[in-house]
Structures are given as C-alpha cells and as structure tokens.
Amino acid sequence: MEPLGSMWGKSLRSNWLLQYHGWSDQLISPRNSINYYKSVLDTMGGASKVDESYRLFMVPGMAHCSGGDGPNQFDTIGALEQWVEKGKPPGQIIASRIRDGKTERTQPLCPYRQVATYKGTGSTDDAANFSCLVPK
C-alpha cells in the first residue's frame, strides 16, 4: 500500500480514513496495519498532522474482517459519519460480541496506540468499565 501522503498529496485535510484490523487475523498479520499506520505518520510528519484524518483501531480477538472470540461487531459507518459530518473524530468505537442473538460482551475499540484499560470495578463484559489509555 502507498502511504496516504502519496495518495492524497501533502495534506490529509478533507480526507478521512477509519481502518480496523483484528488482532487474531489468521490471514494478514495485524502488524501490517500497524506498520502502515506508522509509515503514514512518518510520511506526513507525525501524529499531530494525521490524527484528525486517519484512525487505526485494533480489535482484540477479531479474526480476518470479522468473527473470532472477541467483540467483533461495531458501527464504523456511524463513527465515520460523526467524524465527517459533525467534525467529531472517533475517540472510541463500542464493539459487541453477540452469540445466539444475545450481547455477551461490549468493549471499546481505541485509536491505535491507546488500548482499552479496565477501570478496576464492574463487569469486564461492559464497555462502560473501560477507558482508552496509552500504555505506560
């Protein structure tokens, strides 16, 4: 893949990319998406130049594009719509794991370098009990 700067010129203004990749992807290494994200940061001059236009979300337990044991159902279109139409970049996207028609677990998906971190109280199956934080 070409870095975004090559595709869109020197500015990402008026362009948005919401990318996601499952950590349990058995076909394409999740590291490929992380490496691509880092190449965009390098090409465009760092996170401050990229954050308003490009977000990568790594999905724990998700296989190739969907499935897997983790929460793997989430609304990327709604997140992109809020970003493009209302100027609100996604700080998190709530993902659900649904089995037999019942939601078993929800968890926030966080923009890459941040990870969903348990607050220490409440159910670990409820997204409300997590915060998106950069690991120390």
XYZ file of N, CA, C and O in Angstrom, residues 10-127:
472
model
N 0.148 16.368 0.053
C 0.822 16.713 1.303
C -0.133 16.987 2.447
O 0.286 17.145 3.566
N -1.416 17.074 2.167
C -2.389 17.362 3.209
C -3.442 16.275 3.251
O -3.869 15.773 2.225
N -3.879 15.942 4.453
C -4.967 14.985 4.614
C -6.296 15.707 4.817
O -7.322 15.069 4.996
N -6.281 17.040 4.809
C -7.493 17.807 5.027
C -8.579 17.361 4.046
O -8.323 17.132 2.880
N -9.794 17.235 4.519
C -10.953 16.811 3.734
C -10.878 15.358 3.286
O -11.592 14.951 2.376
N -10.026 14.588 3.901
C -9.949 13.153 3.654
C -9.987 12.440 4.999
O -9.358 12.893 5.949
N -10.709 11.332 5.056
C -10.809 10.584 6.304
C -10.607 9.106 6.017
O -11.117 8.591 5.022
N -9.862 8.465 6.903
C -9.670 7.031 6.791
C -9.842 6.416 8.173
O -9.129 6.789 9.115
N -10.796 5.513 8.291
C -11.014 4.759 9.509
C -10.657 3.321 9.167
O -11.340 2.682 8.374
N -9.560 2.839 9.733
C -9.050 1.495 9.449
C -9.182 0.647 10.706
O -8.974 1.140 11.821
N -9.519 -0.628 10.526
C -9.527 -1.550 11.661
C -8.886 -2.863 11.237
O -8.840 -3.197 10.053
N -8.368 -3.570 12.236
C -7.712 -4.845 11.964
C -7.836 -5.705 13.216
O -7.612 -5.235 14.326
N -8.186 -6.965 13.039
C -8.313 -7.889 14.162
C -6.953 -8.408 14.621
O -6.139 -8.836 13.802
N -6.747 -8.386 15.921
C -5.500 -8.928 16.480
C -5.374 -10.428 16.231
O -4.276 -10.965 16.236
N -6.498 -11.117 15.998
C -6.459 -12.565 15.759
C -6.610 -12.907 14.280
O -6.972 -14.042 13.941
N -6.338 -11.953 13.413
C -6.430 -12.181 11.969
C -5.461 -13.294 11.584
O -4.257 -13.194 11.810
N -6.002 -14.362 11.019
C -5.188 -15.510 10.660
C -4.664 -15.433 9.225
O -3.852 -16.256 8.819
N -5.102 -14.432 8.445
C -4.696 -14.329 7.043
C -3.685 -13.209 6.787
O -2.765 -13.375 5.981
N -3.876 -12.070 7.415
C -2.974 -10.925 7.241
C -2.485 -10.511 8.626
O -3.293 -10.262 9.527
N -1.198 -10.434 8.786
C -0.630 -10.089 10.093
C -1.141 -8.723 10.557
O -1.078 -7.743 9.808
N -1.634 -8.642 11.803
C -2.050 -7.351 12.343
C -0.925 -6.310 12.310
O -1.170 -5.115 12.184
N 0.305 -6.773 12.376
C 1.458 -5.865 12.326
C 1.503 -5.090 11.003
O 2.028 -4.001 10.947
N 0.952 -5.667 9.924
C 0.934 -4.955 8.645
C 0.187 -3.632 8.760
O 0.629 -2.612 8.231
N -0.944 -3.641 9.448
C -1.715 -2.403 9.613
C -0.985 -1.417 10.507
O -0.989 -0.206 10.251
N -0.352 -1.920 11.550
C 0.416 -1.034 12.437
C 1.597 -0.434 11.686
O 1.860 0.773 11.787
N 2.287 -1.242 10.908
C 3.413 -0.721 10.124
C 2.957 0.314 9.108
O 3.625 1.324 8.884
N 1.815 0.067 8.479
C 1.272 1.038 7.525
C 0.949 2.350 8.241
O 1.305 3.433 7.772
N 0.289 2.256 9.388
C -0.056 3.446 10.170
C 1.207 4.246 10.511
O 1.250 5.461 10.327
N 2.228 3.542 10.961
C 3.484 4.222 11.303
C 4.124 4.858 10.076
O 4.707 5.946 10.165
N 4.012 4.227 8.913
C 4.588 4.807 7.695
C 3.851 6.087 7.310
O 4.459 7.033 6.811
N 2.542 6.126 7.552
C 1.786 7.349 7.288
C 2.240 8.462 8.234
O 2.462 9.605 7.809
N 2.409 8.137 9.513
C 2.897 9.140 10.470
C 4.250 9.685 10.024
O 4.479 10.904 10.048
N 5.152 8.803 9.631
C 6.481 9.223 9.181
C 6.397 10.100 7.936
O 7.069 11.128 7.846
N 5.573 9.706 6.991
C 5.446 10.443 5.730
C 4.822 11.818 5.936
O 5.244 12.796 5.326
N 3.809 11.875 6.808
C 3.030 13.111 6.964
C 3.548 14.025 8.074
O 3.030 15.116 8.250
N 4.531 13.595 8.833
C 5.103 14.482 9.839
C 4.608 14.279 11.250
O 4.684 15.182 12.076
N 4.091 13.108 11.576
C 3.732 12.787 12.948
C 2.236 12.769 13.211
O 1.421 13.162 12.377
N 1.912 12.306 14.410
C 0.515 12.105 14.800
C -0.295 13.395 14.760
O -1.460 13.385 14.377
N 0.304 14.518 15.130
C -0.455 15.771 15.147
C -0.951 16.164 13.758
O -1.953 16.846 13.624
N -0.270 15.723 12.715
C -0.672 16.023 11.335
C -1.686 15.007 10.801
O -2.331 15.252 9.799
N -1.793 13.862 11.474
C -2.577 12.752 10.935
C -3.860 12.492 11.729
O -4.873 12.097 11.155
N -3.859 12.743 13.040
C -4.957 12.324 13.916
C -6.337 12.825 13.509
O -7.327 12.171 13.778
N -6.427 13.970 12.889
C -7.739 14.493 12.503
C -8.269 13.860 11.225
O -9.393 14.130 10.819
N -7.454 13.009 10.566
C -7.871 12.436 9.289
C -7.769 10.915 9.206
O -8.346 10.320 8.304
N -7.027 10.302 10.104
C -6.777 8.856 9.975
C -6.733 8.247 11.354
O -5.982 8.701 12.225
N -7.541 7.216 11.559
C -7.545 6.479 12.818
C -7.468 4.985 12.514
O -8.156 4.482 11.637
N -6.623 4.305 13.265
C -6.495 2.856 13.203
C -7.036 2.280 14.504
O -6.653 2.729 15.592
N -7.915 1.299 14.381
C -8.473 0.609 15.540
C -8.099 -0.865 15.459
O -8.462 -1.548 14.494
N -7.364 -1.344 16.448
C -7.009 -2.750 16.540
C -8.074 -3.439 17.406
O -8.445 -2.936 18.462
N -8.578 -4.575 16.917
C -9.734 -5.222 17.535
C -9.306 -6.514 18.221
O -8.967 -7.500 17.547
N -9.309 -6.541 19.564
C -8.897 -7.744 20.291
C -9.800 -8.933 19.975
O -11.027 -8.825 19.988
N -9.186 -10.067 19.653
C -9.919 -11.303 19.442
C -10.654 -11.417 18.118
O -11.292 -12.431 17.870
N -10.588 -10.404 17.263
C -11.289 -10.479 15.986
C -10.406 -11.152 14.944
O -9.221 -10.860 14.846
N -11.008 -12.046 14.163
C -10.297 -12.744 13.096
C -10.254 -11.854 11.843
O -10.344 -10.632 11.949
N -10.127 -12.452 10.681
C -9.995 -11.703 9.429
C -11.311 -11.009 9.064
O -12.257 -11.651 8.606
N -11.362 -9.714 9.291
C -12.502 -8.832 8.965
C -13.712 -9.003 9.877
O -14.529 -8.092 9.984
N -13.869 -10.134 10.527
C -14.972 -10.356 11.465
C -14.746 -11.710 12.134
O -13.772 -12.387 11.870
N -15.674 -12.075 12.991
C -15.567 -13.368 13.666
C -14.491 -13.382 14.739
O -13.913 -12.362 15.067
N -14.263 -14.528 15.307
C -13.306 -14.661 16.392
C -14.001 -14.620 17.745
O -15.218 -14.494 17.839
N -13.196 -14.726 18.802
C -13.753 -14.792 20.154
C -14.013 -13.434 20.791
O -14.703 -13.344 21.794
N -13.455 -12.378 20.251
C -13.615 -11.056 20.851
C -14.819 -10.318 20.322
O -15.505 -10.774 19.396
N -15.102 -9.159 20.895
C -16.166 -8.302 20.359
C -15.804 -7.889 18.931
O -14.754 -7.308 18.704
N -16.651 -8.235 17.974
C -16.276 -8.003 16.577
C -17.393 -7.401 15.738
O -17.310 -7.382 14.521
N -18.413 -6.881 16.392
C -19.468 -6.173 15.678
C -19.488 -4.735 16.155
O -19.633 -4.482 17.356
N -19.324 -3.804 15.213
C -19.251 -2.385 15.570
C -19.632 -1.537 14.370
O -19.605 -1.996 13.230
N -19.979 -0.298 14.633
C -20.534 0.599 13.623
C -19.475 1.580 13.111
O -19.349 2.681 13.639
N -18.743 1.173 12.091
C -17.738 2.071 11.512
C -18.391 3.180 10.693
O -17.875 4.297 10.650
N -19.516 2.885 10.054
C -20.195 3.901 9.237
C -20.694 5.043 10.123
O -20.527 6.216 9.798
N -21.301 4.700 11.246
C -21.760 5.733 12.185
C -20.608 6.573 12.708
O -20.716 7.806 12.822
N -19.489 5.925 13.033
C -18.309 6.660 13.520
C -17.769 7.592 12.438
O -17.431 8.752 12.705
N -17.711 7.096 11.218
C -17.225 7.914 10.106
C -18.183 9.064 9.809
O -17.756 10.196 9.549
N -19.471 8.811 9.898
C -20.474 9.849 9.678
C -20.321 10.981 10.705
O -20.351 12.170 10.342
N -20.154 10.635 11.982
C -19.951 11.653 13.020
C -18.689 12.468 12.758
O -18.650 13.677 12.991
N -17.664 11.802 12.288
C -16.383 12.435 12.015
C -16.495 13.407 10.841
O -16.118 14.571 10.943
N -17.035 12.931 9.730
C -17.098 13.730 8.505
C -18.140 14.841 8.614
O -17.857 15.993 8.287
N -19.333 14.513 9.097
C -20.425 15.464 9.074
C -20.471 16.382 10.284
O -20.971 17.496 10.197
N -19.950 15.921 11.420
C -20.029 16.731 12.644
C -18.661 17.135 13.188
O -18.569 17.793 14.208
N -17.590 16.683 12.522
C -16.243 17.053 12.948
C -15.781 16.395 14.231
O -14.884 16.896 14.891
N -16.391 15.246 14.605
C -16.034 14.542 15.841
C -15.264 13.280 15.509
O -15.858 12.241 15.211
N -13.917 13.327 15.537
C -13.152 12.102 15.284
C -13.438 11.059 16.360
O -13.632 11.406 17.523
N -13.475 9.790 15.986
C -13.818 8.755 16.966
C -12.729 8.578 18.022
O -11.599 8.240 17.703
N -13.094 8.824 19.278
C -12.197 8.575 20.397
C -12.277 7.140 20.858
O -11.391 6.644 21.544
N -13.356 6.484 20.476
C -13.547 5.057 20.712
C -14.746 4.620 19.892
O -15.567 5.437 19.483
N -14.813 3.333 19.634
C -15.963 2.727 18.973
C -16.354 1.529 19.831
O -15.507 0.700 20.168
N -17.621 1.455 20.197
C -18.067 0.345 21.040
C -18.307 -0.889 20.165
O -19.035 -0.835 19.174
N -17.653 -1.980 20.552
C -17.800 -3.256 19.843
C -18.566 -4.234 20.730
O -18.470 -4.176 21.954
N -19.300 -5.117 20.091
C -20.092 -6.114 20.813
C -19.726 -7.520 20.351
O -19.368 -7.721 19.196
N -19.825 -8.437 21.266
C -19.752 -9.861 20.922
C -21.145 -10.428 21.129
O -21.679 -10.411 22.249
N -21.725 -10.892 20.039
C -23.099 -11.380 20.070
C -23.101 -12.859 19.709
O -22.495 -13.264 18.714
N -23.750 -13.651 20.556
C -23.910 -15.087 20.300
C -25.364 -15.454 20.509
O -25.961 -15.040 21.493
N -25.877 -16.215 19.571
C -27.264 -16.666 19.639
C -28.222 -15.494 19.869
O -29.182 -15.606 20.649
N -27.929 -14.359 19.251
C -28.797 -13.199 19.336
C -28.684 -12.393 20.614
O -29.406 -11.420 20.795
N -27.772 -12.780 21.522
C -27.612 -12.067 22.794
C -26.241 -11.411 22.856
O -25.236 -12.026 22.498
N -26.193 -10.174 23.332
C -24.920 -9.489 23.539
C -24.269 -10.050 24.794
O -24.802 -9.928 25.896
N -23.110 -10.690 24.617
C -22.370 -11.267 25.742
C -21.373 -10.284 26.331
O -21.062 -10.360 27.511
N -20.848 -9.413 25.485
C -19.781 -8.522 25.947
C -19.753 -7.288 25.063
O -19.996 -7.358 23.871
N -19.445 -6.148 25.675
C -19.127 -4.942 24.917
C -17.773 -4.442 25.394
O -17.386 -4.655 26.547
N -17.058 -3.818 24.491
C -15.730 -3.293 24.826
C -15.432 -2.134 23.882
O -15.777 -2.183 22.715
N -14.771 -1.093 24.396
C -14.400 -0.014 23.488
C -13.204 -0.423 22.619
O -12.287 -1.087 23.086
N -13.274 -0.039 21.353
C -12.113 -0.114 20.482
C -11.484 1.269 20.538
O -12.176 2.281 20.422
N -10.187 1.304 20.714
C -9.489 2.569 20.930
C -8.589 2.895 19.745
O -8.032 1.981 19.127
N -8.405 4.193 19.453
C -7.473 4.553 18.388
C -6.063 4.074 18.735
O -5.628 4.179 19.889
N -5.382 3.527 17.752
C -4.048 2.975 17.987
C -3.136 4.038 18.562
O -3.131 5.165 18.112
N -2.469 3.700 19.396
C -1.591 3.437 20.473
C -2.338 3.300 21.768
O -1.799 2.793 22.715
N -3.585 3.706 21.823
C -4.371 3.519 23.032
C -4.915 2.089 23.069
O -5.089 1.460 22.034
N -5.169 1.625 24.293
C -5.789 0.312 24.481
C -6.917 0.440 25.502
O -6.893 1.315 26.369
N -7.903 -0.447 25.404
C -8.988 -0.478 26.375
C -8.424 -0.982 27.699
O -7.884 -2.081 27.780
N -8.538 -0.161 28.728
C -7.971 -0.470 30.039
C -9.098 -0.560 31.068
O -9.894 0.382 31.214
N -9.165 -1.682 31.741
C -10.194 -1.911 32.753
C -10.021 -0.925 33.899
O -8.917 -0.729 34.418
N -11.120 -0.296 34.324
C -11.085 0.712 35.395
C -10.938 0.098 36.777
O -10.645 0.789 37.747
N -11.185 -1.225 36.895
C -10.985 -1.899 38.174
C -12.265 -2.236 38.916
O -12.234 -2.924 39.927
N -13.406 -1.730 38.432
C -14.674 -2.075 39.068
C -15.712 -2.354 37.989
O -15.619 -1.848 36.880
N -16.700 -3.159 38.361
C -17.761 -3.507 37.425
C -17.376 -4.686 36.555
O -16.267 -5.215 36.623
N -18.298 -5.077 35.718
C -18.117 -6.248 34.875
C -17.110 -5.981 33.759
O -17.142 -4.927 33.130
N -16.261 -6.954 33.512
C -15.317 -6.843 32.391
C -16.021 -7.115 31.059
O -15.393 -7.011 30.005
N -17.309 -7.414 31.100
C -18.097 -7.602 29.886
C -18.853 -6.337 29.482
O -19.651 -6.362 28.558
N -18.602 -5.220 30.172
C -19.313 -3.966 29.919
C -18.329 -2.872 29.515
O -17.419 -2.518 30.278
N -18.496 -2.324 28.317
C -17.595 -1.285 27.798
C -17.495 -0.071 28.722
O -16.460 0.605 28.753
